[in-house]
Amino acid sequence: MKESTLIGLSTFIYLASWVSYLVHAAFRRKGPGVAGDVLAVCGLLVQTFAIGLRWWESHQLGIGHAPLSNLYESMVFFSWTMALTYLLVVRRLETRLLGAFVMPLVCFSLASTSLMNQQIQPLVPALQSNWLTAHVFTCFLGYAAFAIAFCFSLLYLLKTRGTPGSGGYLDRNLPGAELLDEFSYRMIAVGFPLLSLGIITGAAWANSAWGTYWSWDPKETWSLIVWLIYAAYLHARIARGWKGKRSAWLSLIGFAATLFCYLGVNLLLSGLHSYATG
Amino acid sequence: MRLFDTLIQKLAGIRLTILLCILLALVSLIGTLIPQNLSDTQYADSYGPRAARVIVSLGFGDIYHSIGFVSLLSLLAMNLLACSGKRFPNVWHALRRGHPVPADRKFKSWKNRETLVLSAAGEDLEDRLEEIVSRVFGKSPEQKVCEEDERVLFIERRRYARYGPYVAHLGILIILLGGVTGIFFGFKGSLTLPEGQEASAAWARKTGESIPLGFRIRCDRFIFLQYPSGAPKEYRSEVSLLDEEGTKVMEAEIRVNHPLTYQGITFYQSNYGKVFETTLRVRDRENGQETVVTTELNRPFLLPGDQGMRAMAVAFQEDLRIPAEMVRRTSFSGTSLGPAVRLVTLEEKGFGRPFWILKNPPESDPTKGGDYHFVLEGYRSISYTGLQVARDPGAPLVWAGCILLLLGFLMALLLDHEIFWISTKRQGPKKVALTLAGRGIRHPAVYHSRFERQTARLRKELAPWVKGG
C-alpha cells in the first residue's frame, strides 16, 4: 500500500472523528463522542503506520532518513503530534468537546499535504545531520502543545462569554472555566521547554553547519518571537497572577505567532529554512 | 534617594520583564519584515528615498545590532539580575528555615487533605506508620511532634524545584554573556582556497581585515557529489594543515555539518566554485616583442616592452554567449562563441576599456587592445572551496547556559516542590484519626490529581487498619 493513500485514509478517519465529536456536541449523546475517540485512535494508528512506511521506503531507495525533511513531511508530522497530544490529554478530561476543536486542526493540516510535493527526496548536505530528527521532533511537539493550549483557551473564552452559570449548553458540558484555564497553562508549560529545546538544537545544528549558532535568520527570529510571547505569558501568569481572559488571549496570540513561525516564514519570507518550502 | 529606590523597585519588577519580552518581540518582528543589512541604495530602490532615510537613520537596516535593540537586551539582563537578586535570598532563607509545625495544625484545613479513621489495637501501627509512609512517598518522613496522643510527620519532595526560575534566569544571563564574549574575543571570517593553494590568514566578515591563523591551510582537493536527480549530495574539501614553516601537520576533511577545528579555529564548508587560469600570448604591435603569461583573474600582469605597462583579466567564460538580436547585427555565426577572456589595460589614469578576446577565431581586429595584440592560447579551470572560519570562545558559555536554561525549566515548570503533613491523633483507646494533607507549592492547581494518587496508595497500604475497611 502506498504511503500517500494511507495519509489520505487517515485524513478521512480524522474527519469522521471530527464529525462524530460535532454530533456528540450537537445532540448531547455519549455514543458519538466515544466513536470520536475511537476514530481518532484509528486515525493516529494509520498515520503512524504511514510515517513508518515512508521512513522504510526512503531506506529502500537508498536515501534513508527520518521523514522530517520538507514541508510535506513536517506537516504530516505536525498533525501527528497534535493528534497524539490530544489523545494523551483527553484521557484526563471529563469532556470530549475539546475534540471538536482539535480534530479540525488535525484534519486541515493533513488535508493540506495533498497540495504539496510528496516525493521522497534525498537530503541535501545541510540536512545531513543527527540534529535533524532532534530539532524537528522537539519543535513540533512544542507546536502541538501550543495548538492544544490554543483550543483550551478558545473553549475558555467560549465558556466565559455568556453570563456564568447561565445554564447554556457549553456552560453545562464544559469543565469548569478554571480547569480550562489551568489546562491551557499546563500545555504551555510543557510546550515552552520543548520549544526552547527545539531552538537550542537548531542553534547547535546551525553552529556545526554554518559556524554560527544565531544569525537572525527570519525563522530563528520568529521562533524567538514565539518564545518571548510565551515567556511573557508565563511571567504574567506565575508572578503577576494573570488568569482567565487576559492569559487566554495571550495564548491565542502565541499560537498565531507559532503558525506564522512554522508556515508564514517558510512560505512568505526567504531564509536559511528555504528547503522546508517544497 | 526615593527616586533611586523606586527605580530599583521597577527594575526588579516582573512587570518590566513582561514589557521587555513584548518589546523585544515587536522589534524582532520589524527586523523580519524589513530585509536586513542591505546598502542604502538598495533600501532607496525598494522603499523610495524618504522611507529609506527613515529606515537607515532608525537603524532598522541592521536592527539586531541597533542601539535600541541592544539597550532592550541589556535592560532585560539587568532586570533578570535585579529580579533574581531581590527574590532569591528570600527563597533561600525560607527553604533553609524549613517548615515548623503550625501550632494550630492549619494543614488540616488544606484543600488537599484526607482523613482516615484507623483502629490501632496495638503498638503495631505506630511502629509501621513511618515505614509505610516512606514506601508511599519514596522518602522517609521527618518526625515533627511525638506526644502521647499526637504524632506529626512531615515529608518534603523536590525542594530543589523552587530554585528552577533562578537556574533558568542564570542560564539566560550566561547565554547573553557567551554571546558578548563571542563578539569581543572571537572572530568570524571566510577563506577562498583554490585547489593546490594555501592560506595563512582569513578575511574578517564585517571589516574585511586579514586575520592571521597562526598556521597554514592548503586545499588539496575539492569534491562535489550529486544525486542522480542532480540535487547536491556532498561538498567536501580535503585539506592539509601546515605549520608556519610549511611542514605538514595533518590532513583532514571538511564537509557541511562536519567542521574542522584546529588550534581553537574552526573551518566550515560554505561554498565552492571555479576559478580560471588563462594563458595569453601578447605581442607589441610596434616592435613585435612577445610574451606568454599564465594568469588568474584580477591579477595584473606585465606587458612586453620596458614601459612597465600592465593588463589584467577580469572575466572568463568557457562559452561566451551573446543575445540573439546582436547576432544579426554582427558577423558572428551564432550566439555561442566558445572560450573567451575579458581583458583590461591598466593605464596611468585608471582602467582602459575592457574588451573580450575569443579563443577561436584569434582576434584580428587591429584596434582591440590598442598597442598590443592579445591571443588566448589556452585555459585551465581550478575548483576552489569557500570556507567559513570562526573562533568563538563564547560558544561553550552559550551551551552551558542552554543546559542551565533547560534544567531550570524542568524544575520550574514540570516539577514541583511538594510538602505533606501526616498527623495521627488518638481519639479513643483503639481509635486513631490520621490526616494527610499535601500541597504543591508552585503549581497548587495541578497538584490535586497527584494528591489523589498518593492518598489512594496510602489508603491501600493502611487498609488493614482502616475502620470498617
XYZ file of C-alpha atoms in Angstrom:
747
model
C 0.000 0.000 0.000
C 1.201 3.470 -0.766
C 2.101 5.954 1.896
C 0.083 8.759 0.306
C -3.022 6.531 0.168
C -2.655 5.822 3.873
C -2.263 9.524 4.648
C -5.440 10.171 2.660
C -7.200 7.392 4.572
C -6.123 8.780 7.935
C -7.327 12.248 6.874
C -10.787 10.782 6.306
C -10.725 8.897 9.606
C -9.848 12.121 11.436
C -12.627 13.862 9.507
C -15.074 11.184 10.644
C -13.799 11.639 14.188
C -14.431 15.387 13.949
C -17.955 14.802 12.628
C -18.604 12.377 15.495
C -17.457 14.952 18.017
C -19.713 17.557 16.378
C -22.679 15.174 16.516
C -21.790 14.498 20.126
C -21.751 18.232 20.789
C -24.973 18.926 18.928
C -27.134 16.027 20.158
C -25.599 15.624 23.596
C -25.201 11.877 23.226
C -22.284 9.996 24.655
C -22.100 7.410 21.851
C -20.805 9.678 19.066
C -18.269 11.128 21.495
C -16.851 7.689 22.229
C -16.888 6.970 18.486
C -14.888 10.194 18.014
C -12.253 8.912 20.434
C -12.081 5.503 18.758
C -11.815 7.065 15.287
C -9.099 9.441 16.470
C -7.090 6.483 17.782
C -7.610 4.633 14.473
C -6.539 7.697 12.509
C -3.412 8.006 14.618
C -2.559 4.325 14.119
C -2.981 4.512 10.342
C -0.975 7.727 10.215
C 1.791 6.278 12.390
C 1.986 3.308 10.046
C 2.125 5.652 7.050
C 5.006 7.646 8.566
C 6.855 4.420 9.358
C 6.230 3.195 5.810
C 7.664 6.382 4.335
C 10.730 6.022 6.534
C 11.166 2.421 5.379
C 10.602 3.373 1.733
C 13.318 6.023 1.954
C 15.731 3.310 3.103
C 14.626 1.096 0.209
C 15.541 3.968 -2.116
C 18.985 4.093 -0.549
C 18.489 7.607 0.799
C 17.166 6.624 4.210
C 16.262 9.409 6.572
C 13.573 10.237 9.111
C 10.571 11.706 7.271
C 11.023 15.194 8.699
C 12.886 16.910 5.905
C 10.460 19.031 3.869
C 7.153 20.866 4.132
C 5.044 17.781 3.329
C 6.796 15.585 5.867
C 6.767 18.262 8.556
C 3.042 18.931 8.036
C 2.226 15.224 8.317
C 4.316 15.116 11.474
C 2.675 18.281 12.869
C -0.802 16.800 12.561
C 0.503 13.560 14.048
C 1.885 15.331 17.134
C -1.393 17.251 17.549
C -3.484 14.070 17.378
C -1.130 12.294 19.785
C -1.044 15.166 22.277
C -4.825 15.446 22.108
C -5.298 11.756 22.850
C -2.867 11.943 25.765
C -4.697 14.933 27.215
C -8.281 13.844 26.573
C -7.921 10.886 28.942
C -7.661 13.327 31.797
C -10.721 15.328 30.837
C -14.340 14.722 31.640
C -15.430 16.248 28.371
C -14.991 15.298 24.728
C -15.862 18.733 23.410
C -12.158 19.518 23.061
C -12.082 17.049 20.179
C -14.489 19.216 18.185
C -11.804 21.910 18.254
C -8.608 19.862 17.873
C -9.761 17.465 15.143
C -10.366 20.199 12.531
C -6.781 21.384 13.090
C -5.519 17.834 12.585
C -7.769 17.321 9.531
C -6.946 20.556 7.759
C -3.216 20.324 8.282
C -3.248 16.762 6.995
C -5.560 17.581 4.073
C -3.282 20.454 3.044
C -0.464 17.966 2.440
C -2.239 16.755 -0.711
C -1.224 20.088 -2.313
C 2.453 19.598 -1.513
C 5.296 17.801 -3.214
C 5.099 14.298 -1.754
C 8.178 12.785 -3.334
C 10.775 11.304 -1.049
C 13.841 13.416 -1.691
C 17.415 12.740 -0.694
C 18.875 15.019 1.936
C 20.933 17.957 0.733
C 24.252 18.292 2.591
C 22.964 20.892 5.089
C 20.244 18.492 6.264
C 22.578 15.513 6.664
C 22.909 15.826 10.393
C 21.929 13.955 13.512
C 20.396 17.199 14.736
C 17.639 16.951 12.098
C 15.465 14.488 13.996
C 16.023 16.025 17.432
C 15.394 19.550 16.165
C 12.217 18.856 14.195
C 10.846 16.455 16.789
C 11.146 18.877 19.708
C 9.918 21.889 17.733
C 6.793 20.163 16.529
C 5.966 18.630 19.894
C 6.162 22.179 21.223
C 3.934 23.468 18.415
C 1.398 20.705 19.135
C 1.318 21.590 22.835
C 0.670 25.230 21.887
C -2.094 24.112 19.500
C -3.876 22.200 22.273
C -3.358 25.149 24.640
C -4.962 27.317 21.951
C -8.010 25.027 21.864
C -8.329 25.122 25.654
C -8.100 28.917 25.619
C -10.724 29.066 22.902
C -13.016 26.829 24.983
C -12.324 29.030 27.981
C -13.323 32.162 26.097
C -16.474 30.451 24.790
C -17.390 29.225 28.227
C -16.979 32.596 29.874
C -18.571 34.526 27.022
C -22.108 34.226 28.331
C -23.037 35.001 31.890
C -21.507 32.398 34.158
C -23.923 29.843 35.468
C -26.405 30.732 32.744
C -27.006 27.044 32.196
C -26.203 27.285 28.470
C -25.046 24.183 26.673
C -21.342 24.970 26.759
C -21.629 26.087 30.336
C -23.123 22.788 31.411
C -20.946 20.481 29.328
C -17.534 22.035 29.590
C -15.248 21.533 32.535
C -15.086 24.494 34.870
C -13.577 27.652 33.444
C -10.806 27.462 35.997
C -9.884 23.981 34.860
C -9.834 25.004 31.171
C -7.608 27.919 32.055
C -5.356 25.639 34.064
C -5.107 23.043 31.289
C -4.206 25.721 28.795
C -1.446 26.872 31.132
C -0.208 23.305 31.644
C 0.066 22.757 27.893
C 2.081 25.954 27.549
C 4.249 24.953 30.499
C 5.044 21.740 28.580
C 5.327 23.379 25.160
C 7.659 26.149 26.271
C 10.576 23.913 27.366
C 10.048 21.825 24.205
C 10.215 24.924 22.002
C 13.327 26.022 23.888
C 14.894 22.628 23.289
C 13.928 22.932 19.621
C 15.582 26.340 19.351
C 18.702 25.122 21.161
C 19.072 22.008 18.999
C 18.571 24.256 15.961
C 21.293 26.599 17.212
C 23.672 23.697 17.831
C 22.953 22.431 14.326
C 23.430 25.854 12.723
C 26.705 26.119 14.592
C 28.034 22.894 13.150
C 26.723 23.584 9.659
C 27.406 27.279 9.223
C 29.710 28.226 12.070
C 27.246 30.455 13.849
C 24.613 29.473 16.370
C 22.447 32.511 15.793
C 22.272 34.634 12.663
C 18.905 36.448 12.962
C 17.517 34.499 10.037
C 13.705 35.012 9.808
C 12.998 31.506 11.109
C 15.274 31.954 14.104
C 13.854 35.381 14.793
C 10.266 34.178 14.611
C 10.991 31.279 16.927
C 12.404 33.870 19.340
C 9.236 35.974 18.947
C 7.088 32.944 19.821
C 9.396 32.177 22.727
C 9.144 35.746 24.030
C 5.336 35.763 23.814
C 5.055 32.571 25.834
C 7.755 33.808 28.233
C 5.596 36.898 28.798
C 2.581 34.614 29.275
C 4.342 32.518 31.916
C 5.668 35.534 33.809
C 2.314 37.277 33.705
C 0.640 34.180 34.999
C 3.039 32.811 37.573
C 4.312 36.019 39.054
C 1.545 38.518 38.422
C -1.445 36.282 38.698
C -2.826 36.885 35.206
C -5.558 34.344 34.723
C -8.651 33.883 32.689
C -9.407 36.182 29.774
C -6.123 38.042 29.548
C -3.968 34.932 29.595
C -6.379 33.185 27.189
C -5.913 35.999 24.681
C -2.148 35.855 25.093
C -2.325 32.124 24.383
C -4.281 32.822 21.164
C -1.680 35.395 20.083
C 1.088 32.929 20.930
C -0.428 30.252 18.729
C -0.963 32.683 15.855
C 2.744 33.562 16.087
C 3.576 29.831 16.222
C 1.658 29.236 13.000
C 3.418 32.148 11.347
C 6.764 30.848 12.578
C 6.008 27.472 11.013
C 4.168 28.366 7.806
C 4.377 32.113 7.299
C 8.149 32.185 7.456
C 8.532 29.198 5.134
C 6.089 30.458 2.545
C 6.428 34.245 2.740
C 9.940 35.070 3.928
C 13.152 33.735 2.489
C 15.992 32.495 4.586
C 18.010 29.543 5.743
C 14.932 27.325 6.091
C 14.045 27.564 2.411
C 14.355 23.794 1.901
C 11.225 23.439 4.036
C 9.032 25.039 1.362
C 8.978 22.343 -1.297
C 17.119 58.608 47.168
C 13.408 57.985 46.926
C 13.575 58.124 43.151
C 16.516 55.753 43.121
C 14.657 53.245 45.272
C 11.601 53.411 43.049
C 13.816 52.893 40.038
C 15.422 49.825 41.577
C 11.984 48.519 42.522
C 10.798 48.959 38.933
C 13.963 47.376 37.562
C 13.416 44.328 39.730
C 9.768 44.064 38.768
C 8.183 41.343 36.687
C 6.040 43.989 35.008
C 9.254 45.203 33.346
C 10.161 41.638 32.313
C 6.818 41.240 30.556
C 7.116 44.645 28.908
C 10.646 43.863 27.694
C 9.598 40.474 26.307
C 6.814 42.112 24.314
C 9.003 44.996 23.119
C 11.799 42.633 22.060
C 9.244 40.530 20.184
C 7.902 43.600 18.370
C 11.331 44.930 17.419
C 12.398 41.467 16.228
C 9.245 41.345 14.139
C 10.179 44.597 12.382
C 13.531 43.023 11.555
C 11.846 40.126 9.773
C 9.674 42.452 7.692
C 12.474 44.751 6.516
C 15.323 42.900 4.791
C 18.447 43.319 6.894
C 21.929 44.561 6.005
C 21.206 45.971 2.569
C 23.031 49.017 1.268
C 21.464 52.484 1.443
C 20.803 52.470 -2.300
C 19.096 49.070 -2.113
C 16.720 50.445 0.535
C 16.095 53.505 -1.631
C 15.272 51.241 -4.584
C 12.714 49.159 -2.717
C 11.165 51.734 -0.340
C 11.705 55.097 -2.005
C 14.238 57.684 -0.835
C 12.237 59.128 2.057
C 11.291 55.810 3.672
C 14.831 54.576 3.085
C 16.215 57.530 5.022
C 13.908 56.704 7.941
C 14.911 53.038 7.855
C 18.607 53.808 7.795
C 18.515 56.572 10.407
C 16.465 54.470 12.844
C 18.898 51.617 12.410
C 16.162 49.332 11.033
C 18.548 48.107 8.361
C 20.631 46.337 10.995
C 18.054 46.232 13.718
C 19.551 43.460 15.839
C 22.735 45.463 16.298
C 20.997 48.827 16.690
C 21.402 50.789 19.903
C 17.716 50.384 20.671
C 17.733 46.587 20.441
C 20.996 46.214 22.352
C 19.625 48.524 25.066
C 16.493 46.415 25.391
C 18.615 43.280 25.735
C 20.873 44.944 28.323
C 17.830 46.149 30.216
C 16.476 42.598 30.177
C 19.781 41.312 31.575
C 19.691 43.923 34.350
C 16.048 43.132 35.035
C 16.837 39.417 35.387
C 19.746 40.167 37.714
C 17.793 42.618 39.855
C 14.730 40.409 39.979
C 16.628 37.282 40.955
C 18.851 39.241 43.337
C 15.791 40.530 45.120
C 13.873 37.277 45.378
C 16.480 34.557 45.605
C 17.659 35.333 49.179
C 14.087 35.119 50.454
C 13.506 31.740 48.865
C 16.914 30.516 50.017
C 16.257 31.500 53.648
C 12.693 30.214 53.617
C 13.829 26.846 52.324
C 16.697 26.646 54.814
C 14.426 27.538 57.679
C 12.299 24.553 56.800
C 8.750 24.023 57.931
C 7.929 24.366 61.605
C 4.768 22.586 62.730
C 1.936 25.071 62.628
C 0.629 25.412 66.152
C -2.972 25.413 65.096
C -2.423 22.451 62.720
C -3.590 24.633 59.898
C -2.853 21.938 57.316
C -5.952 20.112 58.465
C -7.990 22.636 56.557
C -5.977 22.463 53.309
C -7.827 21.797 50.113
C -5.946 18.560 49.511
C -6.475 16.505 52.639
C -7.720 13.100 53.569
C -8.762 11.767 56.934
C -8.808 8.094 57.759
C -10.109 6.617 60.942
C -7.882 3.726 61.907
C -8.144 1.121 64.568
C -4.963 0.982 66.497
C -5.277 -2.018 68.668
C -1.626 -2.384 69.432
C 1.594 -0.518 69.011
C 1.792 -2.097 65.591
C 0.510 0.897 63.613
C 2.661 3.371 65.472
C 5.734 1.359 64.605
C 4.867 0.735 60.997
C 3.443 4.103 60.024
C 6.825 5.594 59.211
C 7.826 2.631 57.118
C 4.546 2.713 55.175
C 4.808 6.427 54.572
C 8.386 6.075 53.316
C 7.247 3.395 50.920
C 4.384 5.514 49.553
C 6.369 8.722 49.173
C 9.759 7.205 48.428
C 11.295 9.178 51.238
C 11.454 8.710 54.990
C 9.421 11.258 56.908
C 10.676 13.668 59.468
C 9.044 13.344 62.864
C 7.990 16.786 63.987
C 5.815 16.019 67.003
C 5.738 12.855 69.045
C 3.448 13.064 72.004
C 1.269 10.642 73.862
C -1.815 11.302 71.779
C -0.481 13.036 68.729
C 2.229 12.428 66.185
C 3.031 14.683 63.276
C 5.168 13.535 60.365
C 6.451 15.765 57.634
C 7.668 14.953 54.148
C 9.105 17.243 51.578
C 9.804 16.280 47.977
C 11.715 18.047 45.220
C 12.569 21.079 47.264
C 15.148 21.959 44.596
C 12.292 22.688 42.165
C 11.922 26.032 43.927
C 15.292 27.105 42.542
C 14.090 26.438 38.983
C 13.352 30.052 37.988
C 16.751 31.192 39.248
C 18.583 28.419 37.420
C 16.714 29.289 34.192
C 17.413 33.005 34.543
C 21.069 32.344 35.318
C 21.089 30.269 32.124
C 19.795 33.226 30.096
C 22.399 35.554 31.599
C 25.171 33.078 30.778
C 23.883 32.744 27.199
C 23.963 36.538 26.813
C 27.443 36.622 28.362
C 28.546 33.939 25.896
C 27.179 35.985 23.016
C 29.035 39.108 24.169
C 32.233 37.105 24.713
C 31.987 35.808 21.165
C 31.558 39.325 19.776
C 34.550 40.765 21.638
C 37.004 37.876 21.738
C 36.073 35.796 18.730
C 36.023 36.372 15.014
C 34.065 35.277 12.001
C 35.724 35.246 8.633
C 35.954 33.464 5.355
C 38.555 31.979 3.110
C 38.603 31.106 -0.566
C 41.096 28.400 -1.396
C 41.685 27.186 -4.962
C 42.900 23.584 -5.149
C 46.609 23.386 -4.532
C 46.837 26.782 -2.892
C 47.382 27.630 0.736
C 46.495 30.480 3.038
C 47.777 31.675 6.386
C 45.047 34.230 7.053
C 41.291 34.562 6.767
C 39.245 37.636 5.887
C 37.049 39.087 8.620
C 33.423 39.041 7.513
C 32.463 42.509 8.722
C 35.623 44.603 8.384
C 37.406 42.768 5.591
C 40.603 42.789 7.627
C 43.048 39.932 7.336
C 43.199 37.669 10.391
C 46.360 35.588 10.772
C 45.611 31.954 11.593
C 48.950 31.067 13.167
C 49.287 28.130 10.767
C 48.660 27.424 7.102
C 45.838 25.582 5.456
C 46.036 24.124 1.955
C 43.188 22.840 -0.174
C 44.356 19.580 -1.738
C 41.089 18.728 -3.448
C 37.509 19.887 -3.566
C 34.849 17.307 -4.323
C 31.238 17.922 -5.254
C 28.948 14.915 -5.472
C 25.425 14.901 -6.856
C 22.459 12.579 -6.566
C 21.200 11.102 -9.857
C 18.490 13.808 -9.826
C 21.166 16.478 -9.845
C 20.497 17.591 -6.269
C 23.689 18.187 -4.282
C 24.817 15.226 -2.184
C 28.116 16.264 -0.705
C 30.556 19.162 -0.656
C 33.933 18.019 0.608
C 37.220 19.827 0.988
C 40.328 17.756 1.520
C 42.808 19.984 3.255
C 46.291 19.815 4.759
C 47.317 21.831 7.766
C 50.877 23.095 7.749
C 52.823 24.879 10.435
C 54.350 28.285 9.758
C 57.489 26.719 8.303
C 55.399 24.731 5.832
C 55.725 21.300 7.429
C 52.571 19.239 7.098
C 50.947 18.637 10.464
C 47.836 16.758 9.426
C 45.363 16.037 6.666
C 41.657 16.449 7.201
C 38.268 16.653 5.537
C 35.750 19.454 5.861
C 32.119 18.752 4.976
C 28.850 20.534 5.637
C 27.849 19.660 9.228
C 31.350 18.280 9.819
C 33.619 21.240 10.525
C 37.314 21.002 11.318
C 38.718 22.556 14.462
C 42.423 23.188 14.825
C 44.098 25.323 17.484
C 40.761 26.835 18.504
C 39.873 27.883 14.966
C 37.032 26.111 13.204
C 36.608 25.774 9.435
C 33.148 25.209 7.959
C 32.342 24.174 4.412
C 30.459 27.120 2.995
C 30.530 27.379 -0.789
C 32.554 26.393 -3.815
C 33.212 27.407 -7.359
C 35.694 27.502 -10.175
C 38.445 29.925 -10.918
C 40.121 30.094 -14.320
C 43.716 30.424 -15.246
C 44.277 31.683 -18.779
C 47.389 31.560 -20.926
C 47.787 34.641 -23.095
C 50.252 35.472 -25.865
C 50.753 39.232 -26.054
C 52.582 40.989 -28.891
C 53.607 44.613 -29.054
C 52.190 45.724 -32.364
C 55.002 48.207 -32.978
C 58.184 46.273 -32.322
C 56.898 42.722 -32.420
C 58.079 41.864 -28.898
C 56.133 38.932 -27.484
C 55.480 37.363 -24.100
C 53.373 34.460 -22.889
C 51.726 34.841 -19.493
C 49.652 32.485 -17.419
C 47.385 34.443 -15.115
C 44.437 34.222 -12.787
C 41.547 36.657 -12.845
C 42.004 40.077 -11.297
C 45.762 39.779 -11.027
C 47.669 42.393 -13.097
C 50.499 41.161 -15.318
C 53.293 42.941 -17.215
C 53.021 43.559 -20.914
C 56.038 43.106 -23.212
C 58.424 46.017 -23.545
C 60.128 48.009 -20.883
C 57.485 50.711 -20.331
C 56.079 48.640 -17.454
C 52.579 48.618 -18.917
C 50.208 46.212 -17.271
C 46.924 44.467 -18.079
C 44.520 42.237 -16.202
C 41.958 39.540 -16.986
C 38.667 40.497 -15.335
C 36.339 37.747 -16.533
C 36.426 34.407 -18.222
C 33.688 32.367 -19.894
C 34.084 28.800 -21.059
C 31.362 29.517 -23.593
C 30.607 33.167 -24.168
C 27.034 33.755 -25.240
C 25.612 36.806 -26.856
C 21.940 37.726 -27.226
C 20.285 36.596 -30.476
C 19.372 40.123 -31.600
C 23.032 41.060 -31.529
C 23.927 38.185 -33.826
C 22.018 39.789 -36.688
C 23.994 42.997 -36.446
C 27.414 41.369 -36.298
C 29.436 38.919 -38.296
C 29.113 36.160 -35.657
C 27.620 32.968 -36.928
C 25.809 32.077 -33.711
C 25.091 33.015 -30.137
C 27.688 30.638 -28.697
C 31.214 31.899 -29.094
C 33.296 29.419 -27.122
C 36.018 30.285 -24.589
C 36.614 33.986 -24.107
C 38.525 36.219 -21.732
C 37.696 39.808 -20.836
C 40.774 41.972 -20.544
C 41.512 45.466 -19.421
C 44.706 47.501 -19.635
C 45.895 49.446 -16.638
C 46.742 52.958 -17.629
C 48.009 55.867 -15.661
C 44.603 57.470 -15.346
C 42.896 54.198 -14.447
C 41.445 51.260 -16.323
C 41.166 51.209 -20.080
C 38.022 49.994 -21.780
C 37.508 46.277 -21.133
C 37.234 44.022 -24.175
C 36.567 40.339 -24.927
C 39.103 38.142 -26.704
C 37.850 34.880 -28.205
C 39.951 31.759 -28.408
C 38.506 30.876 -31.814
C 38.995 32.630 -34.105
C 42.007 34.512 -32.724
C 41.433 38.228 -32.553
C 42.136 40.047 -35.817
C 40.658 43.474 -35.001
C 43.658 45.857 -35.085
C 42.017 48.366 -32.714
C 41.337 45.916 -29.870
C 43.954 46.114 -27.140
C 45.484 49.298 -28.522
C 49.211 48.880 -28.910
C 49.059 45.189 -28.027
C 47.689 42.143 -29.751
C 46.276 39.505 -27.392
C 45.769 35.826 -28.191
C 44.034 33.421 -25.841
C 46.234 30.359 -26.093
C 44.570 28.190 -23.509
C 42.897 27.992 -20.139
C 42.536 25.725 -17.149
C 39.764 25.655 -14.558
C 40.613 25.194 -10.912
C 37.988 24.331 -8.302
C 38.073 26.409 -5.190
C 36.446 25.843 -1.839
C 34.873 28.591 0.221
C 35.279 28.108 3.948
C 33.831 29.975 6.895
C 36.444 30.485 9.550
C 35.456 31.180 13.131
C 36.791 31.271 16.611
C 34.168 31.678 19.292
C 35.379 31.471 22.883
C 31.818 32.371 23.957
C 30.226 29.229 22.489
C 30.939 26.940 25.486
C 29.285 29.551 27.711
C 26.260 29.620 25.417
C 25.871 25.837 25.569
C 26.364 25.794 29.347
C 23.689 28.497 29.607
C 21.341 26.459 27.411
C 21.729 23.425 29.671
C 21.005 25.541 32.753
C 18.011 27.073 30.982
C 16.529 23.655 30.213
C 17.249 22.330 33.718
C 15.657 25.455 35.146
C 12.533 24.968 33.008
C 12.300 21.340 34.059
C 12.487 22.359 37.707
C 10.249 25.417 37.445
C 7.555 24.260 35.063
C 7.347 20.493 35.141
C 8.374 19.520 38.656
C 7.016 20.891 41.888
C 8.054 21.235 45.470
C 5.564 19.144 47.430
C 5.032 19.075 51.173
C 2.910 16.701 53.197
C 1.820 16.681 56.771
C 0.627 13.469 58.339
C -0.856 13.694 61.736
C -2.210 10.849 63.834
C -4.340 11.777 66.734
C -5.613 9.324 69.304
C -9.343 9.623 69.609
C -10.046 6.794 71.959
C -8.379 3.683 73.298
C -8.493 1.912 69.943
C -9.171 4.702 67.552
C -6.738 6.902 65.711
C -7.596 9.655 63.242
C -4.973 10.023 60.540
C -4.942 13.204 58.499
C -2.856 13.538 55.382
C -2.570 16.982 53.856
C -0.469 17.865 50.825
C 0.376 20.857 48.756
C 2.222 21.554 45.527
C 3.801 24.890 46.287
C 4.337 26.370 42.838
C 1.526 24.679 40.952
C -1.195 24.069 43.542
C -3.954 23.753 40.959
C -2.457 20.781 39.145
C -1.334 19.074 42.322
C -4.796 17.691 43.049
C -4.650 14.646 40.760
C -1.224 13.693 42.109
C -2.526 14.004 45.649
C -5.362 11.647 44.847
C -2.930 9.042 43.559
C -0.778 9.447 46.633
C -3.710 9.109 49.064
C -5.008 6.107 47.144
C -1.678 4.350 47.637
C -1.548 5.274 51.303
C -5.100 4.087 51.833
C -4.217 0.783 50.236
C -1.171 0.349 52.451
C -3.170 1.229 55.527
C -6.125 -0.956 54.573
C -5.605 -3.471 57.397
C -6.143 -0.742 59.944
C -8.914 1.222 58.331
C -12.071 1.058 60.396
C -14.721 -0.918 58.690
C -12.427 -1.413 55.712
